[in-house]
PDB file of C-alpha atoms and ligand atoms in Angstrom:
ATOM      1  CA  UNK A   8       6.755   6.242   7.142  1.00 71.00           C
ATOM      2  CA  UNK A   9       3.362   8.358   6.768  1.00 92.00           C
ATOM      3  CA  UNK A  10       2.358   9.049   3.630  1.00 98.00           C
ATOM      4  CA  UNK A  11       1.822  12.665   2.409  1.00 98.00           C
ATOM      5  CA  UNK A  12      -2.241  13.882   2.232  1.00 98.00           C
ATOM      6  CA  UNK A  13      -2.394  15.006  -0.891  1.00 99.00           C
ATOM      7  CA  UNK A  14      -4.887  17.375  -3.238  1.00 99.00           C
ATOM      8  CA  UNK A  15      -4.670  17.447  -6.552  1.00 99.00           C
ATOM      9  CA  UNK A  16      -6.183  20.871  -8.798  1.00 98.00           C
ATOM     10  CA  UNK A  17      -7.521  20.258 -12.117  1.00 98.00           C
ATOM     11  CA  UNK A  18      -9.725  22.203 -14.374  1.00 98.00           C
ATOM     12  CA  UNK A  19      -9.895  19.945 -17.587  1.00 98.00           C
ATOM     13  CA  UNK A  20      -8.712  16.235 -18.252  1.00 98.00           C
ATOM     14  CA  UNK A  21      -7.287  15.608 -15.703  1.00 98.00           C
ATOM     15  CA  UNK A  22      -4.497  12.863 -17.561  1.00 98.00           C
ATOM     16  CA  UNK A  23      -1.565  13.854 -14.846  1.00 98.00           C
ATOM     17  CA  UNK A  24      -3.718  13.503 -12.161  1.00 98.00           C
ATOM     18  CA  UNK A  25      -4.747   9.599 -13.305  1.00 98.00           C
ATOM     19  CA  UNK A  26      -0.452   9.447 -13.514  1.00 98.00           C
ATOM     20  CA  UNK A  27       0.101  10.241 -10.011  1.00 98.00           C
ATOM     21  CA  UNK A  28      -3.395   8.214  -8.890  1.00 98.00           C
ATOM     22  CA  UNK A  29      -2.139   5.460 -10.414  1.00 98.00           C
ATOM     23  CA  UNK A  30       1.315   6.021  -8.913  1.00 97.00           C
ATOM     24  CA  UNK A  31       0.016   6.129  -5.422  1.00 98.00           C
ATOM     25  CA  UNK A  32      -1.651   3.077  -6.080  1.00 98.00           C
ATOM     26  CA  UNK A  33       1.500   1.262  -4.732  1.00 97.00           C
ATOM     27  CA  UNK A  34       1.366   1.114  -1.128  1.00 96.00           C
ATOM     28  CA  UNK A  35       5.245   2.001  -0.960  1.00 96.00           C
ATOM     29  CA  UNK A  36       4.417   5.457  -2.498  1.00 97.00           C
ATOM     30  CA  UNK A  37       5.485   8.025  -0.094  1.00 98.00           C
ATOM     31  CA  UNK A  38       2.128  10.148  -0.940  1.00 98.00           C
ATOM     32  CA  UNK A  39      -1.613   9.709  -1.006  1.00 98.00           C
ATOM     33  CA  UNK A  40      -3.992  11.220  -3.310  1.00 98.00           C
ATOM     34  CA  UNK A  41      -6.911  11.869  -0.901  1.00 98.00           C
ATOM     35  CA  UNK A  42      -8.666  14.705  -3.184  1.00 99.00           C
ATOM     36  CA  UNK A  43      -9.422  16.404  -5.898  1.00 99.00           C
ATOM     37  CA  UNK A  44     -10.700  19.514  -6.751  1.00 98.00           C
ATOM     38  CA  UNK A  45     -11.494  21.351 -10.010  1.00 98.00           C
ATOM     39  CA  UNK A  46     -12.565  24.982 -10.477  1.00 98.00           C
ATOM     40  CA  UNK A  47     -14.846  23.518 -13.460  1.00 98.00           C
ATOM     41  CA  UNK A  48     -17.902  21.714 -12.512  1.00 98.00           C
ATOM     42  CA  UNK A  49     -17.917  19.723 -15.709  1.00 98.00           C
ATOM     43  CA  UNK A  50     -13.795  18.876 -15.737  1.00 98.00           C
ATOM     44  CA  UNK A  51     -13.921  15.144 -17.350  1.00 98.00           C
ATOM     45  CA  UNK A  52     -10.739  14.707 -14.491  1.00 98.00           C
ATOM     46  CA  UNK A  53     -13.907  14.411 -11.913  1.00 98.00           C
ATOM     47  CA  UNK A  54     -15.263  11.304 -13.350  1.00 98.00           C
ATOM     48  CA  UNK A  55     -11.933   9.437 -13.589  1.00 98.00           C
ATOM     49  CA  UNK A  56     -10.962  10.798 -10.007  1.00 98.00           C
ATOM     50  CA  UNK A  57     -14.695   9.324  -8.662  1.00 98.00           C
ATOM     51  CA  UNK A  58     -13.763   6.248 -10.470  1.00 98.00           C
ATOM     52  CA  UNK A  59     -10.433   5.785  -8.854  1.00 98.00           C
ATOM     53  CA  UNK A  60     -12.559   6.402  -5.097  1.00 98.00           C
ATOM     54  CA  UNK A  61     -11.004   9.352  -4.206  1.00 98.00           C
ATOM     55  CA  UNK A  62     -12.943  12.259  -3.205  1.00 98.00           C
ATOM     56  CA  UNK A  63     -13.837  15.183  -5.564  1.00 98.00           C
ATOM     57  CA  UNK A  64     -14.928  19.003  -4.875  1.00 98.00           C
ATOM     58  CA  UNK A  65     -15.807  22.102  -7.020  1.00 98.00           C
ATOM     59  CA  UNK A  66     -14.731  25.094  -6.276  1.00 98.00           C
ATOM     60  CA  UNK A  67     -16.344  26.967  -9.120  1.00 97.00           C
ATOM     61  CA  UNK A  68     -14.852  30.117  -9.798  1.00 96.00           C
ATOM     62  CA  UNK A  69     -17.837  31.422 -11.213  1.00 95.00           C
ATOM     63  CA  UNK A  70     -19.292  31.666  -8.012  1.00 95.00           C
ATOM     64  CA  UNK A  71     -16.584  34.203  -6.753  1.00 95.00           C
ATOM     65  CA  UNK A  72     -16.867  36.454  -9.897  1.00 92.00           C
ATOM     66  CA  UNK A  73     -13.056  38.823 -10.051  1.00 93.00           C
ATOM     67  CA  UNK A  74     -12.509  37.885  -6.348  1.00 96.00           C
ATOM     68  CA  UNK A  75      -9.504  35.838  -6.256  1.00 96.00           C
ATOM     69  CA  UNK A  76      -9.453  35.942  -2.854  1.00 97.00           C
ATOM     70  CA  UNK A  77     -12.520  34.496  -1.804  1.00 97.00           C
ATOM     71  CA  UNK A  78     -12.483  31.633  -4.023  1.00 97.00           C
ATOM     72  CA  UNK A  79      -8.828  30.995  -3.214  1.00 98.00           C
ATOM     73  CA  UNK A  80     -10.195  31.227   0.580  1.00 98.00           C
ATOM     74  CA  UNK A  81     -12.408  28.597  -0.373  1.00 98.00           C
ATOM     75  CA  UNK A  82     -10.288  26.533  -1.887  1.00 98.00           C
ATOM     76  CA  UNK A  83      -8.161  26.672   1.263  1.00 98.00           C
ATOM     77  CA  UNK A  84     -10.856  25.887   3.666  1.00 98.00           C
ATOM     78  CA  UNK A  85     -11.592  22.640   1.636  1.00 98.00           C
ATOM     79  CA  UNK A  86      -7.974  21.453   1.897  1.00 98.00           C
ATOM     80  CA  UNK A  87      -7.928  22.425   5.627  1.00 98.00           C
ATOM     81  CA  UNK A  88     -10.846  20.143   5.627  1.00 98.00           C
ATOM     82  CA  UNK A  89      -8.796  17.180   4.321  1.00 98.00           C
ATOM     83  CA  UNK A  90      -5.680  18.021   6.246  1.00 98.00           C
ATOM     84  CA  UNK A  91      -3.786  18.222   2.971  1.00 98.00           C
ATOM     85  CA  UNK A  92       0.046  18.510   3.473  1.00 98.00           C
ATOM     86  CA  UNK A  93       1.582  18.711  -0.263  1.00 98.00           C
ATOM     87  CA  UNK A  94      -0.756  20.240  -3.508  1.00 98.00           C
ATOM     88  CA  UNK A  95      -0.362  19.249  -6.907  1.00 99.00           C
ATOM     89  CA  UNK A  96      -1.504  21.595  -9.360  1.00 98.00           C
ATOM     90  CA  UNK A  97      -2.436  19.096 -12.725  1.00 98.00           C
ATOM     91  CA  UNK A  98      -3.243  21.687 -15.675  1.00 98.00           C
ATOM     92  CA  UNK A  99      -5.062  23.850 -13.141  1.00 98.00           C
ATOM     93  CA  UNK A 100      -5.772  27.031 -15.265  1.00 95.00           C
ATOM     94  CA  UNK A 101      -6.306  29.796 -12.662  1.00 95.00           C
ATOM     95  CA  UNK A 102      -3.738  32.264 -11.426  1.00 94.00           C
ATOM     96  CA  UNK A 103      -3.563  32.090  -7.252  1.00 97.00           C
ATOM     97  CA  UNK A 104      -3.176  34.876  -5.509  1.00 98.00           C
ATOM     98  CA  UNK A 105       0.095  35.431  -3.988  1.00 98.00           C
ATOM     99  CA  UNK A 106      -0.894  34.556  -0.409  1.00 98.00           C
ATOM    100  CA  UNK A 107      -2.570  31.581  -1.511  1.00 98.00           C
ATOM    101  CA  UNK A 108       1.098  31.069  -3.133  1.00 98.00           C
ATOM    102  CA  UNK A 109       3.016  32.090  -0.068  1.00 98.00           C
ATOM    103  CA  UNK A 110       0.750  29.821   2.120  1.00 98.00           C
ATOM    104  CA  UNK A 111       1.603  26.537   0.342  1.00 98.00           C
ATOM    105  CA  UNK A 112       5.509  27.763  -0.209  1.00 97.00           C
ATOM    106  CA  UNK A 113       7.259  24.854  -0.607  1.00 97.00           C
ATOM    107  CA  UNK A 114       4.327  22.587  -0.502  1.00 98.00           C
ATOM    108  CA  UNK A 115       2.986  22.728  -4.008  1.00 98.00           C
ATOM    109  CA  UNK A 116       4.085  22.012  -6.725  1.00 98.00           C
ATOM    110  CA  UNK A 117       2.769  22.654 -10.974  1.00 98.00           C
ATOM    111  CA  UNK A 118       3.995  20.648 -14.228  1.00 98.00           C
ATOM    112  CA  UNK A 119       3.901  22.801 -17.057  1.00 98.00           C
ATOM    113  CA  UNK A 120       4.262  21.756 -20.795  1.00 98.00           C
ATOM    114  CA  UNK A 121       7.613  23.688 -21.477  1.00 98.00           C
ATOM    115  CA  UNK A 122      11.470  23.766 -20.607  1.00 97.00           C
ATOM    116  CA  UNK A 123      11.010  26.376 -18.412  1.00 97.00           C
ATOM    117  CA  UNK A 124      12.604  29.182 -18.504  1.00 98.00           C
ATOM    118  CA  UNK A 125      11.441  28.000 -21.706  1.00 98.00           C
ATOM    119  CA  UNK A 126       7.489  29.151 -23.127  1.00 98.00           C
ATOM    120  CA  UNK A 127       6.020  29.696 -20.028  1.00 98.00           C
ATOM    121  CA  UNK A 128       2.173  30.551 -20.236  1.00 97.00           C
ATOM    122  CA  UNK A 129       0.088  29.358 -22.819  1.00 97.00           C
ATOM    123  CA  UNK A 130       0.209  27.410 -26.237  1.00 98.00           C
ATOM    124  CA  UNK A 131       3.653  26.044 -25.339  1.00 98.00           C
ATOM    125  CA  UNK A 132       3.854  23.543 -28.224  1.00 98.00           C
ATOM    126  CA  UNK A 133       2.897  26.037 -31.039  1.00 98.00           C
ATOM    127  CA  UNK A 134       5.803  28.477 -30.082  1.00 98.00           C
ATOM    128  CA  UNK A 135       8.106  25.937 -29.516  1.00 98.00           C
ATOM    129  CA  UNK A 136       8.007  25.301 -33.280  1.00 98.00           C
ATOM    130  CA  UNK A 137       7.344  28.621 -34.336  1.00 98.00           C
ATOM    131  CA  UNK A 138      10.970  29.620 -32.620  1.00 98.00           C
ATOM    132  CA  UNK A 139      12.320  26.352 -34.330  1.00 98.00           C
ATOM    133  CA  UNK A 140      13.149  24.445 -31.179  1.00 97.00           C
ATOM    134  CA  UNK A 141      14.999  21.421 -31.386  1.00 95.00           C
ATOM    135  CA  UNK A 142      14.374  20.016 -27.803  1.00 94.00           C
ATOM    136  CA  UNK A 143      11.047  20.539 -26.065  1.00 96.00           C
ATOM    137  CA  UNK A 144       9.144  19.014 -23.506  1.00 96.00           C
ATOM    138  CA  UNK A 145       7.687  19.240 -19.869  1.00 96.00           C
ATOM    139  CA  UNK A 146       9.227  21.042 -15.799  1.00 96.00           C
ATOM    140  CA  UNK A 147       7.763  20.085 -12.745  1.00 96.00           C
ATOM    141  CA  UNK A 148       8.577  22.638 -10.445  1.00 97.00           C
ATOM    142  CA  UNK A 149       7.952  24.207  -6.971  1.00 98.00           C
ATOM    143  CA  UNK A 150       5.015  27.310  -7.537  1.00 98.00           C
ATOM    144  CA  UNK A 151       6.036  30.750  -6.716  1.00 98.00           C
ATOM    145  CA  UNK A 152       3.829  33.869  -7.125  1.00 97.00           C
ATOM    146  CA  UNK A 153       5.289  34.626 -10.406  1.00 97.00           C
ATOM    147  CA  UNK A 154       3.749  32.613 -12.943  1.00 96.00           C
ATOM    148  CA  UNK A 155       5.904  29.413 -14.592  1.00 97.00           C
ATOM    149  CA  UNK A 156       8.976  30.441 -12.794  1.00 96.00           C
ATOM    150  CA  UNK A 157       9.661  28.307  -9.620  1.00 97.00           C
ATOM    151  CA  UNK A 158      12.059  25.931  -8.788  1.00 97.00           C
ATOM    152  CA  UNK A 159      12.753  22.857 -10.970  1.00 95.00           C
ATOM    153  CA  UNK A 160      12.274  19.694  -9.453  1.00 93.00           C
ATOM    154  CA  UNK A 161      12.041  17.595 -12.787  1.00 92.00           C
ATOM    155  CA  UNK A 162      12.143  18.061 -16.247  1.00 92.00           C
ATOM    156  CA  UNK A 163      11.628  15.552 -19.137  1.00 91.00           C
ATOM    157  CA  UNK A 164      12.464  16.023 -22.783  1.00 93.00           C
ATOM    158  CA  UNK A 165      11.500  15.195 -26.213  1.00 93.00           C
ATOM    159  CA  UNK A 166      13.470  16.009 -29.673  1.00 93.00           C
ATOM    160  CA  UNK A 167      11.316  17.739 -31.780  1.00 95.00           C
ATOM    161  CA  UNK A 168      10.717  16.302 -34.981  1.00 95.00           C
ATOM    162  CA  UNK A 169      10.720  17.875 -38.702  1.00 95.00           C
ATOM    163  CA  UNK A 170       7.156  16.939 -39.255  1.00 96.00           C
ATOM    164  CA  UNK A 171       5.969  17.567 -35.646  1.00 97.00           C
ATOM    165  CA  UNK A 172       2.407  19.636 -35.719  1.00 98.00           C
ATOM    166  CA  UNK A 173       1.333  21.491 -32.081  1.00 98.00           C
ATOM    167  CA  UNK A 174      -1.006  17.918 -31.818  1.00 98.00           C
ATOM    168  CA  UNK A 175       1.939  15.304 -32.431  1.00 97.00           C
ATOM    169  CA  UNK A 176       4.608  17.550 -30.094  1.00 97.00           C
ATOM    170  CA  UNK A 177       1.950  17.803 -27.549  1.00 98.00           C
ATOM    171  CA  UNK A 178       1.029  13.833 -27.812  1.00 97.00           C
ATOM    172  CA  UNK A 179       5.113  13.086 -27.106  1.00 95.00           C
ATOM    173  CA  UNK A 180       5.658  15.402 -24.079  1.00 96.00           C
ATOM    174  CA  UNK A 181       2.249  14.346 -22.159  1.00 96.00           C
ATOM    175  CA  UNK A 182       3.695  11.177 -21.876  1.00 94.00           C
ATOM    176  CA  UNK A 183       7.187  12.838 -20.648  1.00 93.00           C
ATOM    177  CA  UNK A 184       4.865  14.755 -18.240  1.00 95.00           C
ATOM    178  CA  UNK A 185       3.145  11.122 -16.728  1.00 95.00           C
ATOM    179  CA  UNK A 186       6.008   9.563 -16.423  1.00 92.00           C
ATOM    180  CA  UNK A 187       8.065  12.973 -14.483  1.00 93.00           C
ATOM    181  CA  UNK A 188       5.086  14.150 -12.397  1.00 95.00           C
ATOM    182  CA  UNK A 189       5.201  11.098 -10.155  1.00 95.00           C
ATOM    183  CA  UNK A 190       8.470  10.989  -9.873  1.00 92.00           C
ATOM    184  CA  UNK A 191       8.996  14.446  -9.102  1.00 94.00           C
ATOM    185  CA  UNK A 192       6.413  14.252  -6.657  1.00 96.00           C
ATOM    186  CA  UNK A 193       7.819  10.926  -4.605  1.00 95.00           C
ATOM    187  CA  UNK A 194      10.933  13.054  -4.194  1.00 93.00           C
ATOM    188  CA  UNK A 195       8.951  15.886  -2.599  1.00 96.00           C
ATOM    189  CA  UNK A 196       6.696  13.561  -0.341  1.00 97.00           C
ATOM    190  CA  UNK A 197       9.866  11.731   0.683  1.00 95.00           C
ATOM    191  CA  UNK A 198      11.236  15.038   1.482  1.00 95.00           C
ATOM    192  CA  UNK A 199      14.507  14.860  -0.452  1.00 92.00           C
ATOM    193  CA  UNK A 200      13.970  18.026  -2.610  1.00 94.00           C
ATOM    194  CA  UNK A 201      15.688  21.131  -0.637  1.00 94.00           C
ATOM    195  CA  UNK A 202      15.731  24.624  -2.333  1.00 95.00           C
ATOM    196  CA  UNK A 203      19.007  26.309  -1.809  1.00 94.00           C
ATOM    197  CA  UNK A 204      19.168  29.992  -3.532  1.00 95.00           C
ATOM    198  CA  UNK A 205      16.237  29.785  -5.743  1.00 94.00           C
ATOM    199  CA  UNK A 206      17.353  26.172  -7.208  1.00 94.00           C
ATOM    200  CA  UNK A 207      16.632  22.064  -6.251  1.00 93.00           C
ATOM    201  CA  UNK A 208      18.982  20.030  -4.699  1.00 90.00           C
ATOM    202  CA  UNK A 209      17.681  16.828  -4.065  1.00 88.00           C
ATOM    203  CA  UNK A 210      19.211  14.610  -1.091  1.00 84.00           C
ATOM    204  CA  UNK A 211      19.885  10.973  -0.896  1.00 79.00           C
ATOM    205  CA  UNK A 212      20.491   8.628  -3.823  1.00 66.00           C
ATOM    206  CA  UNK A 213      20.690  10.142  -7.442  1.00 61.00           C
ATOM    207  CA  UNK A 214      18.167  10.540  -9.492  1.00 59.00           C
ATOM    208  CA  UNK A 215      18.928   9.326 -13.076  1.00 55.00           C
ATOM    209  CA  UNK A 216      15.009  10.324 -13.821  1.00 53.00           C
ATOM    210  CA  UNK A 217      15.682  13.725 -13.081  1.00 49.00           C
ATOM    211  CA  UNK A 218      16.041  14.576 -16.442  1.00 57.00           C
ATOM    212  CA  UNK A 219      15.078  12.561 -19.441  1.00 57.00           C
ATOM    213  CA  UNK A 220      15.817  12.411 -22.893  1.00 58.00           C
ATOM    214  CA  UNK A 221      13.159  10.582 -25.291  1.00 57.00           C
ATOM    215  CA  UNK A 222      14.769  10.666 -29.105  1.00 52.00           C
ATOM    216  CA  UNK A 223      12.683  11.629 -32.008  1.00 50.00           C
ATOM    217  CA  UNK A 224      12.765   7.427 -32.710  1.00 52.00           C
ATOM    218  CA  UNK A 225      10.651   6.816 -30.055  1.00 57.00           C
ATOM    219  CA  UNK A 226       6.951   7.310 -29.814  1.00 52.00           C
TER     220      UNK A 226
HETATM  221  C1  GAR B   7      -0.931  19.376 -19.362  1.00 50.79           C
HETATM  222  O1  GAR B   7      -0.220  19.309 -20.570  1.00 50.79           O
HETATM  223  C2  GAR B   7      -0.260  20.343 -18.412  1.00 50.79           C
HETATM  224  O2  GAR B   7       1.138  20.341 -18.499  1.00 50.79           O
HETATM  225  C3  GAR B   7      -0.834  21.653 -18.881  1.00 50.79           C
HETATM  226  O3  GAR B   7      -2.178  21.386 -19.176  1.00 50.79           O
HETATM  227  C4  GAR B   7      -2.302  20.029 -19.564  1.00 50.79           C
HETATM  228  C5  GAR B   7      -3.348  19.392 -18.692  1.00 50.79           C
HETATM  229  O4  GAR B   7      -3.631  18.103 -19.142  1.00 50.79           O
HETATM  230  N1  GAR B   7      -0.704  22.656 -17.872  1.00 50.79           N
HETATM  231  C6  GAR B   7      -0.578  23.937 -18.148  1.00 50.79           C
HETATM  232  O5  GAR B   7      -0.569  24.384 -19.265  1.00 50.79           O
HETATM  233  C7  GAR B   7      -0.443  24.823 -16.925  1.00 50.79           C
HETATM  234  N2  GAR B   7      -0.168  26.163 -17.316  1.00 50.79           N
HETATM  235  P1  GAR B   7      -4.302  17.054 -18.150  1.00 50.79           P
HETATM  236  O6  GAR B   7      -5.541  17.723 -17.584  1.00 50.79           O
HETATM  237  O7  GAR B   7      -4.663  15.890 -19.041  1.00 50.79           O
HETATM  238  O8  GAR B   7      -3.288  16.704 -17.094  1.00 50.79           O
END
């Protein structure tokens, strides 16, 4: 079987992005990380991406100014360039523009730091203990022009702890989000993950991963 071309987007660390390079490390891996790209010239995510010897772009937004279009035009001219087939978007922090979106349909796919429909947007960990949550954690899901609300493909969970601050909560559900993102995203490459009325079904042998529990006992 071929494996899946695949770009990842980052604008910062770039942690998720080492997951899934390190996943596709294994030759059996049903994708291949052949690029990344950042929006950020100095995203650290570069440096650990050239280390791994996989290629790296900028796109810098700042170039483009309030045109969305043009940079996401750019953006897709570099990935036409690579003959990408699946995108991963890896704490990528700029809104696409919907035909951008509509474009990769299917074909891209976002982890976000939230039970979605849960605290979508920003400073996920903060509200989730401001509203008193007991449960919180990390979706990987299928991206849709509205913002945080595609598809889920994957979600992973943490209980929230009584002394949990925003740093600790956030500490637990990156490593939920390391351990879901490749595993969500073997199950796209492999093309097992079929959306039937706005929801995932995913084909073939069951996935006990597809949703995870880590008690407040472990680390
Ligand atoms: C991750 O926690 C990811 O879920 C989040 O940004 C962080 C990026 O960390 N993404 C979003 O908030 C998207 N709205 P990383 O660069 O180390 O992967």
């Amino acid at each position: 079987m071929s494996r899946k071309r695949v770009a990842i987007l980052i604008s910062g660390r770039g942690s998720n992005m080492a997951a899934l390079i390190e996943a596709a490390k294994d030759k059996n891996y049903p994708a291949e990380i052949v690029l990344v790209a950042s929006n950020r010239p100095d995203a650290a995510g570069l440096d650990t991406a050239q280390a791994a010897g996989i290629a790296t772009v900028v796109v810098d937004h700042k170039a483009y100014g309030k045109d969305r279009a043009a940079f996401d035009g750019a953006m897709q001219a570099v990935l036409e360039q690579y003959r990408i087939e699946l995108l991963c978007l890896a704490g990528f922090m700029r809104l696409l523009t919907d035909g951008f979106v509509n474009h990769w349909q299917g074909r891209m796919i976002n982890i976000h730091p939230a039970l979605l429909p849960a605290f979508k947007g920003l400073d996920t960990h903060q509200r989730a203990l401001d509203a008193g949550a007991k449960v919180h954690g990390a979706t990987v899901h299928f991206v849709v022009p509205e913002m945080d609300a595609g598809p889920i493909i994957m979600q992973g969970a943490v209980t929230v702890r009584a002394d949990d601050s925003a740093q600790t909560l956030a500490a637990r559900v990156l490593a939920v989000e390391h351990r879901i993102y490749p595993l969500a995203l073997k199950l796209v490459a492999e093309g097992r993950v079929r959306v039937v009325d706005g929801r995932c079904r995913i084909d073939g042998t069951p996935v006990p991963d597809a949703a995870q529990l880590v008690p407040s006992d472990q680390p």
